[in-house]
Amino acid sequence: MRLINFMCILLFCFININENNGYRILGIFPSNVRSHFVMFEKLMKGLIIKGHDVDIISYFPLKEKIKNYKHISVDELLPAKHNNVSFQSFIKPMRNIFWVSLVADDIGNKFCDIFKHQQVNDILNKSSHVPYDLVVTELFFAPCYFALGRYLNVPIVAMSSNALFDFMNDPFGNPINPSFIPSGMVTYSQKMTFWQRLVNTICTNFMKIIFNRNIQIQDKYVEKYFGPGYPTVYDLQKEIALILVNSHFIFNGIRPITPSIVEVGGMHIQDEGEKLPQEIQKWLDESDAGCIYVTFGSMVKIESFPDEILDAFYTTFRNIAPMRVLMKIANEKELPSGLPENVKTHHWLPQLEVLKHNNTKVFVTHGGLMGTMEAIYYGVPMIGVPLFGDQHSNMHHYERQKIAILMKLETITASRFTNAIQTILNVPIYRTTVKKLSEMFKDRQNSPLETAIFWVEFICRNGNVLKSPAIDLEWWQLNLLDVYGFILFIIFITFYIIYSLSRILIRLLRRLKSHKKFISGTVKKNM
């Protein structure tokens, strides 16, 4: 009996120690895009399971009821972008070189008004809660949130569901060299010609200028909600302690990164035992000839595409029968009539479960990073139809790797689409290559989630110690223009001194020579 009591006391102490060692973490995720939150949700759930107390401000509450978790919903501020983005309203305007400006306003500047929400304001009132140990937020187009670090006097951890864009490197002192790192505006490989490097350099700097100009308006939001005396939003980015990035070298190439930037590509890919709807499970199980999975992400409505594109889809699906098609459609009633019998639609699908099914043979996608990561993880080759943003560069990269075929939305025809599907199915290199990349993607010392949790806890324990000293240098110091200028100046002065001394020496030699001639002539005359 005493032994049992002793064990109970030990267990109680162990639980108590674990609870006392947990950190209090605030997660604030302003994006109303569901696909972005999927990655953030995985980290926050992982931190909760580790015993940390987590408060989350977002549009998307966790499904589970967990003891040490509190959700503050801000869904009344903006409508969530989920199965409601049409071609005309968003996709078409995004298909130009100024997409950075559009995104900066649509899912950037507007989010800064989240601080007017009463419950969010209560969080900011330091006297109303136990102090936080850390803030976790998104790194995208709303750097106004980084003011929370100073306001709450805690480190900031930022997360990016994309690979770092051109403009996301300088504030962290992370080197971005356009000679071999392609801009988000181009579709080049890392081996560029002279003209490609020229264009890439211009695009890289253009992206930085456009982004930094568009976010300046957020300085006013910071002053409005936090008071005067704060740095600019550009400088607030320099105070971030850790950046967790959804990237991996097989997707983004080899590039230098500082210790404060940690790659956790694929962290959102976790098998949590989610089941397919029974009718979808049956559809896939009975797809003996194989199934094509078609989706353009969590936001986009395929049914809003131009009629000629939907007609090309329908004809292609008929052409590949008896192969089946599983397609994510927000509202089937908005589709044109005549949907082929070998097509099944659904408004939402557990994508991981679909992709890992043995009968899923091809993934037709818009080329978003998270979805394509999932396809590579499960070894499914792709047909990419990029719409905007990094989707173009993603799909060009995959096509070069021979794991995908790229198609432009404007030039899709039934014959081209059908041929692309047949090529993926009948040319072995696509499936062979994607299987090899899948194995490489999974070959890691620790899982992406374990890596992310370790570094978050490291920052909680040690503070902002990973910051690069490069952020304290001006651009001309960082690029050693002052040093090179000084060296050139010394070289110029040295050559100038040598030149001047040479001229003086030549003059002296000439004078000496003429003097000798004069003396020689005088002697001859006297003789």
Coordinates of C-alpha atoms in Angstrom, one line a residue:
M1 CA 0.0 0.0 0.0
R2 CA 2.8 2.4 0.9
L3 CA 4.5 1.6 -2.4
I4 CA 1.3 2.5 -4.3
N5 CA 1.0 5.7 -2.4
F6 CA 4.6 6.5 -3.1
M7 CA 4.1 5.9 -6.8
C8 CA 1.1 8.1 -6.9
I9 CA 3.0 10.9 -5.2
L10 CA 5.8 10.5 -7.7
L11 CA 3.3 10.6 -10.6
F12 CA 1.7 13.7 -9.2
C13 CA 5.1 15.4 -8.8
F14 CA 6.0 14.4 -12.4
I15 CA 2.8 15.9 -13.8
N16 CA 3.2 19.0 -11.7
I17 CA 6.8 19.5 -12.8
N18 CA 5.7 19.1 -16.5
E19 CA 2.9 21.6 -16.0
N20 CA 5.2 24.1 -14.3
N21 CA 7.8 23.8 -17.0
G22 CA 5.3 24.6 -19.7
Y23 CA 5.5 28.0 -21.4
R24 CA 2.7 30.4 -22.0
I25 CA 2.5 31.1 -25.7
L26 CA 0.3 33.5 -27.8
G27 CA -0.4 32.5 -31.4
I28 CA -1.8 35.3 -33.5
F29 CA -2.6 34.3 -37.1
P30 CA -4.3 37.2 -39.0
S31 CA -4.7 35.4 -42.4
N32 CA -8.2 34.4 -43.4
V33 CA -6.8 31.8 -45.8
R34 CA -7.4 28.3 -44.5
S35 CA -4.5 26.7 -46.3
H36 CA -2.0 29.0 -44.5
F37 CA -3.4 28.1 -41.1
V38 CA -3.0 24.3 -41.7
M39 CA 0.7 24.6 -41.1
F40 CA 0.4 26.9 -38.1
E41 CA -2.3 24.6 -36.6
K42 CA 0.1 21.7 -36.6
L43 CA 2.8 23.6 -34.6
M44 CA 0.3 25.0 -32.1
K45 CA -1.2 21.5 -31.5
G46 CA 2.3 20.1 -31.1
L47 CA 3.1 22.8 -28.4
I48 CA -0.2 22.1 -26.6
I49 CA 0.6 18.3 -26.5
K50 CA 4.1 19.1 -25.1
G51 CA 2.3 20.8 -22.2
H52 CA 2.5 24.5 -23.0
D53 CA -0.4 26.8 -22.4
V54 CA -1.5 28.2 -25.8
D55 CA -3.9 31.0 -26.7
I56 CA -4.7 31.3 -30.4
I57 CA -6.2 34.3 -32.2
S58 CA -7.4 33.2 -35.6
Y59 CA -10.3 32.6 -37.9
F60 CA -10.1 28.8 -37.5
P61 CA -10.6 27.1 -34.1
L62 CA -9.0 23.7 -33.5
K63 CA -11.5 20.9 -33.8
E64 CA -10.4 19.2 -30.5
K65 CA -11.3 20.5 -27.0
I66 CA -8.0 20.6 -25.2
K67 CA -7.4 21.6 -21.6
N68 CA -4.5 24.1 -22.1
Y69 CA -5.8 25.7 -25.2
K70 CA -7.9 28.9 -25.7
H71 CA -9.2 30.2 -29.0
I72 CA -10.1 33.8 -29.7
S73 CA -12.1 34.0 -32.9
V74 CA -11.9 37.1 -35.1
D75 CA -14.0 35.7 -38.0
E76 CA -16.4 38.6 -37.9
L77 CA -13.7 41.0 -39.1
L78 CA -13.2 39.5 -42.5
P79 CA -14.8 36.6 -44.4
A80 CA -12.6 33.6 -44.6
K81 CA -11.2 32.8 -48.0
H82 CA -12.5 29.2 -48.3
N83 CA -14.2 27.8 -51.4
N84 CA -15.3 31.3 -52.3
V85 CA -12.6 32.9 -54.5
S86 CA -13.7 33.3 -58.1
F87 CA -11.6 33.6 -61.3
Q88 CA -12.9 37.1 -62.1
S89 CA -12.7 38.6 -58.6
F90 CA -9.2 37.4 -57.5
I91 CA -7.4 35.1 -59.9
K92 CA -7.5 37.3 -62.9
P93 CA -6.3 40.5 -61.2
M94 CA -3.5 38.5 -59.6
R95 CA -2.1 37.5 -63.0
N96 CA 0.1 40.6 -63.4
I97 CA 3.5 41.8 -62.2
F98 CA 2.0 43.9 -59.5
W99 CA 0.5 41.0 -57.6
V100 CA 2.6 41.9 -54.6
S101 CA 0.8 45.2 -54.3
L102 CA -2.6 43.4 -54.5
V103 CA -1.7 40.8 -51.9
A104 CA -0.1 43.5 -49.6
D105 CA -3.5 45.2 -49.4
D106 CA -5.9 42.3 -49.5
I107 CA -4.2 40.0 -47.1
G108 CA -1.8 42.4 -45.4
N109 CA -2.7 45.9 -44.5
K110 CA -6.4 45.0 -43.8
F111 CA -5.3 42.5 -41.2
C112 CA -3.7 45.2 -39.0
D113 CA -7.2 46.3 -37.9
I114 CA -7.5 43.0 -35.9
F115 CA -6.3 45.0 -32.9
K116 CA -9.6 46.8 -32.7
H117 CA -11.3 43.5 -31.7
Q118 CA -12.3 43.7 -28.0
Q119 CA -10.8 40.3 -27.0
V120 CA -7.6 41.1 -28.8
N121 CA -7.4 44.4 -27.0
D122 CA -7.9 42.5 -23.7
I123 CA -4.8 40.4 -24.6
L124 CA -2.8 43.6 -25.2
N125 CA -3.8 44.9 -21.8
K126 CA -0.8 43.7 -19.8
S127 CA -2.6 43.9 -16.4
S128 CA -5.4 41.6 -17.5
H129 CA -3.5 38.3 -17.9
V130 CA -0.5 36.3 -16.9
P131 CA 2.5 37.4 -19.0
Y132 CA 3.3 35.4 -22.1
D133 CA 6.7 33.8 -22.7
L134 CA 6.5 33.9 -26.5
V135 CA 4.4 35.1 -29.4
V136 CA 4.1 33.0 -32.6
T137 CA 2.6 34.7 -35.7
E138 CA 2.7 34.6 -39.5
L139 CA 5.4 36.0 -41.7
F140 CA 3.6 37.1 -44.8
F141 CA 2.3 40.6 -45.6
A142 CA 1.4 42.0 -42.1
P143 CA 4.6 42.9 -40.2
C144 CA 2.5 45.2 -38.0
Y145 CA 2.0 42.1 -35.7
F146 CA 5.7 42.1 -34.9
A147 CA 5.1 45.1 -32.6
L148 CA 3.7 42.6 -30.1
G149 CA 7.3 41.5 -29.3
R150 CA 8.2 44.9 -27.9
Y151 CA 4.7 45.5 -26.4
L152 CA 4.7 42.3 -24.4
N153 CA 8.5 42.2 -24.0
V154 CA 8.8 38.7 -25.3
P155 CA 10.5 37.0 -28.3
I156 CA 8.7 36.7 -31.6
V157 CA 8.6 33.5 -33.7
A158 CA 7.4 34.0 -37.2
M159 CA 6.1 31.2 -39.5
S160 CA 5.9 31.2 -43.3
S161 CA 3.7 28.7 -45.1
N162 CA 5.7 29.7 -48.3
A163 CA 9.3 29.6 -49.1
L164 CA 10.8 33.0 -48.3
F165 CA 10.0 35.6 -50.9
D166 CA 12.7 38.0 -52.1
F167 CA 11.6 40.7 -49.7
M168 CA 11.6 38.4 -46.7
N169 CA 15.4 38.0 -46.4
D170 CA 17.0 41.4 -45.9
P171 CA 15.4 42.2 -42.5
F172 CA 16.9 38.9 -41.1
G173 CA 20.3 39.4 -42.6
N174 CA 19.8 36.4 -44.7
P175 CA 21.8 36.5 -48.0
I176 CA 19.9 36.4 -51.2
N177 CA 22.1 36.4 -54.2
P178 CA 20.3 36.8 -57.5
S179 CA 23.1 35.2 -59.4
F180 CA 21.8 31.8 -58.4
I181 CA 18.6 32.3 -56.3
P182 CA 15.6 32.9 -58.6
S183 CA 13.1 35.7 -57.7
G184 CA 9.5 34.8 -57.0
M185 CA 8.6 36.7 -60.2
V186 CA 10.6 34.5 -62.6
T187 CA 10.6 30.8 -63.5
Y188 CA 14.3 30.2 -63.9
S189 CA 16.4 27.4 -62.5
Q190 CA 19.4 28.1 -60.3
K191 CA 21.7 27.8 -63.3
M192 CA 21.0 31.1 -65.2
T193 CA 22.4 32.6 -68.3
F194 CA 23.8 36.2 -68.2
W195 CA 20.5 37.7 -69.4
Q196 CA 18.5 35.6 -66.9
R197 CA 20.7 36.8 -64.1
L198 CA 20.2 40.4 -65.3
V199 CA 16.4 40.0 -65.4
N200 CA 16.4 38.1 -62.0
T201 CA 18.5 40.9 -60.4
I202 CA 16.0 43.5 -61.6
C203 CA 13.0 41.4 -60.5
T204 CA 14.5 40.7 -57.0
N205 CA 15.0 44.3 -56.3
F206 CA 11.7 45.3 -57.8
M207 CA 9.9 42.9 -55.5
K208 CA 11.7 44.4 -52.5
I209 CA 10.9 48.0 -53.4
I210 CA 7.2 47.2 -54.1
F211 CA 6.7 45.3 -50.9
N212 CA 8.5 47.8 -48.6
R213 CA 6.6 50.7 -50.2
N214 CA 3.2 49.0 -49.8
I215 CA 3.7 48.0 -46.1
Q216 CA 4.6 51.6 -45.0
I217 CA 0.9 52.2 -44.3
Q218 CA 1.2 49.7 -41.5
D219 CA 3.4 52.2 -39.5
K220 CA 0.2 54.1 -38.9
Y221 CA -1.6 51.0 -37.5
V222 CA 1.3 50.3 -35.1
E223 CA 1.2 53.9 -33.8
K224 CA -2.6 53.7 -33.6
Y225 CA -2.8 50.5 -31.5
F226 CA 0.6 50.5 -29.7
G227 CA 1.4 54.2 -29.4
P228 CA 4.3 56.4 -30.7
G229 CA 7.9 55.5 -30.4
Y230 CA 7.9 52.2 -32.2
P231 CA 10.3 51.4 -35.1
T232 CA 9.0 51.2 -38.6
V233 CA 7.4 47.9 -39.6
Y234 CA 10.4 47.1 -41.7
D235 CA 12.7 47.5 -38.7
L236 CA 10.3 45.5 -36.5
Q237 CA 11.0 42.5 -38.7
K238 CA 14.6 42.7 -37.5
E239 CA 13.5 41.9 -34.0
I240 CA 12.1 38.5 -34.9
A241 CA 14.0 35.8 -33.0
L242 CA 13.1 32.7 -35.1
I243 CA 11.6 32.1 -38.6
L244 CA 10.1 28.7 -39.3
V245 CA 9.8 28.3 -43.1
N246 CA 7.8 25.8 -45.1
S247 CA 10.7 25.0 -47.5
H248 CA 13.1 22.1 -48.3
F249 CA 16.0 22.0 -50.8
I250 CA 14.2 19.5 -53.1
F251 CA 11.6 22.2 -53.7
N252 CA 13.5 25.4 -53.4
G253 CA 17.1 24.5 -54.3
I254 CA 20.3 24.9 -52.3
R255 CA 20.6 28.4 -50.8
P256 CA 22.3 29.9 -47.7
I257 CA 20.3 30.5 -44.6
T258 CA 21.2 32.0 -41.2
P259 CA 20.7 30.1 -37.9
S260 CA 17.5 32.1 -37.1
I261 CA 15.8 30.6 -40.2
V262 CA 14.8 27.0 -39.8
E263 CA 13.4 25.0 -42.7
V264 CA 10.5 22.8 -41.6
G265 CA 9.0 21.9 -45.0
G266 CA 6.2 19.4 -44.8
M267 CA 5.4 20.0 -41.2
H268 CA 1.7 20.0 -42.0
I269 CA 1.9 16.5 -43.5
Q270 CA 0.8 14.4 -40.5
D271 CA -1.2 11.2 -40.6
E272 CA -3.9 11.9 -37.9
G273 CA -6.1 9.0 -38.8
E274 CA -8.6 11.1 -40.7
K275 CA -11.0 9.0 -42.7
L276 CA -12.4 9.7 -46.2
P277 CA -16.2 10.1 -46.5
Q278 CA -17.6 6.6 -47.1
E279 CA -18.8 7.4 -50.7
I280 CA -15.4 8.8 -51.6
Q281 CA -13.6 5.8 -50.1
K282 CA -15.9 3.5 -52.2
W283 CA -15.2 5.6 -55.3
L284 CA -11.5 5.4 -55.0
D285 CA -11.5 1.7 -54.0
E286 CA -13.5 0.8 -57.1
S287 CA -11.3 2.9 -59.4
D288 CA -9.6 -0.1 -60.9
A289 CA -8.3 1.8 -63.9
G290 CA -7.0 4.6 -61.6
C291 CA -8.2 8.0 -60.5
I292 CA -7.2 11.6 -61.3
Y293 CA -7.5 13.9 -58.3
V294 CA -8.3 17.5 -59.3
T295 CA -8.3 20.5 -57.0
F296 CA -7.2 24.1 -57.1
G297 CA -6.7 24.6 -53.4
S298 CA -8.9 25.6 -50.5
M299 CA -9.8 29.1 -51.9
V300 CA -10.4 28.8 -55.6
K301 CA -13.8 27.9 -57.2
I302 CA -13.1 25.8 -60.3
E303 CA -16.7 26.3 -61.3
S304 CA -15.9 30.0 -61.8
F305 CA -13.4 29.3 -64.6
P306 CA -14.2 30.4 -68.1
D307 CA -16.6 28.1 -70.0
E308 CA -14.0 27.1 -72.6
I309 CA -11.7 25.8 -69.9
L310 CA -14.4 23.9 -68.2
D311 CA -15.4 22.4 -71.6
A312 CA -11.8 21.3 -72.1
F313 CA -11.9 19.6 -68.6
Y314 CA -15.2 17.8 -69.4
T315 CA -13.9 16.5 -72.8
T316 CA -10.6 15.4 -71.3
F317 CA -12.4 13.5 -68.5
R318 CA -14.6 11.7 -71.1
N319 CA -11.4 10.9 -73.1
I320 CA -9.7 9.1 -70.2
A321 CA -12.6 6.9 -69.2
P322 CA -12.8 4.3 -67.7
M323 CA -10.2 6.1 -65.5
R324 CA -12.1 8.0 -62.9
V325 CA -11.8 11.6 -61.7
L326 CA -12.3 13.0 -58.2
M327 CA -12.7 16.8 -58.2
K328 CA -13.1 19.3 -55.4
I329 CA -15.9 21.7 -56.3
A330 CA -17.4 24.3 -53.9
N331 CA -20.9 24.1 -55.5
E332 CA -21.6 21.5 -58.1
K333 CA -24.8 23.4 -59.1
E334 CA -22.7 26.2 -60.5
L335 CA -21.0 23.8 -63.0
P336 CA -22.1 23.7 -66.6
S337 CA -24.4 20.7 -67.4
G338 CA -23.0 17.6 -68.9
L339 CA -20.5 16.5 -66.2
P340 CA -19.1 13.1 -67.4
E341 CA -20.2 10.0 -65.5
N342 CA -16.7 9.1 -64.5
V343 CA -16.3 12.3 -62.5
K344 CA -17.2 12.6 -58.8
T345 CA -17.3 16.0 -57.1
H346 CA -17.2 17.0 -53.4
H347 CA -17.0 20.4 -51.7
W348 CA -14.1 19.3 -49.4
L349 CA -11.8 16.3 -49.3
P350 CA -9.2 15.1 -46.8
Q351 CA -6.4 15.6 -49.3
L352 CA -3.7 13.5 -47.6
E353 CA -6.1 10.5 -47.6
V354 CA -6.8 10.9 -51.3
L355 CA -3.2 11.3 -52.3
K356 CA -2.0 8.3 -50.4
H357 CA -4.6 6.0 -51.9
N358 CA -3.1 3.4 -54.2
N359 CA -5.6 4.2 -57.0
T360 CA -4.7 7.9 -57.2
K361 CA -2.4 8.1 -60.2
V362 CA -2.2 11.9 -61.1
F363 CA -2.7 15.1 -59.2
V364 CA -4.1 18.1 -61.2
T365 CA -3.2 21.1 -59.1
H366 CA -2.7 24.9 -59.2
G367 CA 0.8 24.4 -57.9
G368 CA 0.5 25.7 -54.3
L369 CA 3.5 24.7 -52.3
M370 CA 1.7 22.8 -49.5
G371 CA -0.4 20.7 -51.9
T372 CA 2.5 19.9 -54.1
M373 CA 4.6 18.9 -51.1
E374 CA 1.9 16.5 -50.1
A375 CA 1.9 15.0 -53.6
I376 CA 5.6 14.5 -53.6
Y377 CA 5.5 13.0 -50.1
Y378 CA 3.1 10.4 -51.3
G379 CA 4.8 9.9 -54.6
V380 CA 2.0 11.2 -57.0
P381 CA 3.1 13.0 -60.2
M382 CA 1.4 16.2 -61.1
I383 CA -0.1 18.3 -63.9
G384 CA 0.2 21.9 -62.8
V385 CA -2.0 24.8 -63.9
P386 CA -0.6 27.7 -62.0
L387 CA -2.8 30.7 -61.3
F388 CA -0.8 33.3 -59.4
G389 CA 2.1 34.0 -57.0
D390 CA 4.7 31.3 -56.5
Q391 CA 2.7 28.7 -58.2
H392 CA 4.3 29.5 -61.6
S393 CA 7.9 29.1 -60.3
N394 CA 6.9 26.0 -58.3
M395 CA 5.5 24.2 -61.4
H396 CA 8.3 25.2 -63.7
H397 CA 10.7 23.7 -61.1
Y398 CA 8.7 20.4 -60.9
E399 CA 8.6 20.2 -64.6
R400 CA 12.4 20.5 -64.8
Q401 CA 12.6 17.7 -62.2
K402 CA 10.4 15.4 -64.4
I403 CA 7.7 15.0 -61.8
A404 CA 5.1 17.2 -63.4
I405 CA 3.8 18.6 -66.7
L406 CA 3.1 22.4 -66.7
M407 CA 0.0 23.8 -68.5
K408 CA -1.0 27.4 -68.9
L409 CA -4.6 28.0 -68.0
E410 CA -5.1 30.3 -71.1
T411 CA -3.9 27.6 -73.5
I412 CA -5.6 24.5 -72.1
T413 CA -7.4 22.4 -74.7
A414 CA -8.9 19.0 -74.4
S415 CA -6.2 17.4 -76.6
R416 CA -3.3 19.0 -74.7
F417 CA -4.9 18.1 -71.3
T418 CA -5.6 14.5 -72.4
N419 CA -2.1 14.2 -73.8
A420 CA -0.6 15.5 -70.5
I421 CA -2.5 12.9 -68.5
Q422 CA -1.5 10.1 -70.9
T423 CA 2.1 11.1 -70.7
I424 CA 2.2 11.1 -66.9
L425 CA 0.6 7.7 -66.9
N426 CA 2.7 6.0 -69.6
V427 CA 6.1 7.6 -69.3
P428 CA 7.8 5.8 -66.3
I429 CA 10.2 8.7 -65.5
Y430 CA 7.5 10.8 -63.8
R431 CA 6.5 8.2 -61.3
T432 CA 10.1 6.9 -60.8
T433 CA 11.4 10.4 -60.1
V434 CA 8.7 11.5 -57.7
K435 CA 9.2 8.3 -55.7
K436 CA 12.9 9.1 -55.4
L437 CA 12.1 12.6 -54.3
S438 CA 9.6 11.3 -51.8
E439 CA 12.2 9.1 -50.2
M440 CA 14.6 12.0 -50.0
F441 CA 12.0 14.3 -48.6
K442 CA 11.3 11.9 -45.7
D443 CA 15.0 11.2 -45.1
R444 CA 15.6 13.4 -42.0
Q445 CA 17.2 13.2 -38.6
N446 CA 14.0 14.6 -36.9
S447 CA 10.5 15.2 -38.2
P448 CA 9.7 18.8 -39.2
L449 CA 7.4 19.2 -36.2
E450 CA 10.0 17.9 -33.8
T451 CA 12.5 20.4 -35.3
A452 CA 10.0 23.3 -35.0
I453 CA 9.1 22.5 -31.4
F454 CA 12.7 22.2 -30.4
W455 CA 13.6 25.6 -31.8
V456 CA 10.5 27.3 -30.4
E457 CA 11.4 26.0 -26.9
F458 CA 15.1 27.0 -27.5
I459 CA 14.0 30.6 -28.0
C460 CA 11.8 30.4 -24.9
R461 CA 14.8 29.2 -22.9
N462 CA 17.5 31.4 -24.4
G463 CA 15.8 34.5 -25.9
N464 CA 16.7 36.3 -29.1
V465 CA 20.2 34.9 -29.6
L466 CA 20.1 33.7 -33.2
K467 CA 19.9 37.2 -34.7
S468 CA 22.3 37.8 -37.6
P469 CA 24.8 40.7 -37.0
A470 CA 24.2 41.6 -40.7
I471 CA 21.0 43.4 -39.8
D472 CA 23.0 46.1 -38.0
L473 CA 24.8 47.0 -41.1
E474 CA 23.8 49.4 -43.8
W475 CA 23.3 47.9 -47.3
W476 CA 26.6 49.5 -48.5
Q477 CA 28.4 48.1 -45.5
L478 CA 26.9 44.6 -46.0
N479 CA 28.0 44.6 -49.6
L480 CA 31.4 45.9 -48.6
L481 CA 31.1 48.9 -50.9
D482 CA 33.0 51.0 -48.3
V483 CA 35.8 48.4 -48.1
Y484 CA 36.0 48.0 -51.9
G485 CA 35.9 51.7 -52.3
F486 CA 38.7 52.2 -49.7
I487 CA 40.8 49.5 -51.5
L488 CA 40.3 51.2 -54.8
F489 CA 41.1 54.5 -53.3
I490 CA 44.4 53.1 -51.9
I491 CA 45.2 51.5 -55.2
F492 CA 44.5 54.8 -57.0
I493 CA 46.6 56.8 -54.5
T494 CA 49.4 54.3 -54.8
F495 CA 49.4 54.4 -58.6
Y496 CA 49.1 58.2 -58.5
I497 CA 52.1 58.4 -56.2
I498 CA 54.0 56.0 -58.4
Y499 CA 53.0 58.0 -61.4
S500 CA 53.9 61.3 -59.8
L501 CA 57.3 60.0 -58.6
S502 CA 57.9 58.6 -62.0
R503 CA 57.3 62.0 -63.6
I504 CA 59.5 63.7 -61.1
L505 CA 62.2 61.1 -61.7
I506 CA 61.9 61.4 -65.5
R507 CA 62.2 65.2 -65.2
L508 CA 65.3 64.9 -63.0
L509 CA 66.8 62.4 -65.4
R510 CA 66.1 64.8 -68.3
R511 CA 67.6 67.7 -66.4
L512 CA 70.6 65.7 -65.5
K513 CA 71.0 64.6 -69.1
S514 CA 70.7 68.1 -70.4
H515 CA 73.1 69.4 -67.7
K516 CA 75.6 66.8 -68.7
K517 CA 75.2 67.9 -72.4
F518 CA 75.7 71.5 -71.3
I519 CA 78.9 70.7 -69.4
S520 CA 80.1 68.6 -72.3
G521 CA 79.5 71.4 -74.8
T522 CA 81.2 73.9 -72.6
V523 CA 84.3 71.8 -72.2
K524 CA 84.5 71.3 -75.9
K525 CA 84.3 75.1 -76.5
N526 CA 87.0 75.8 -74.0
M527 CA 89.2 73.3 -75.7

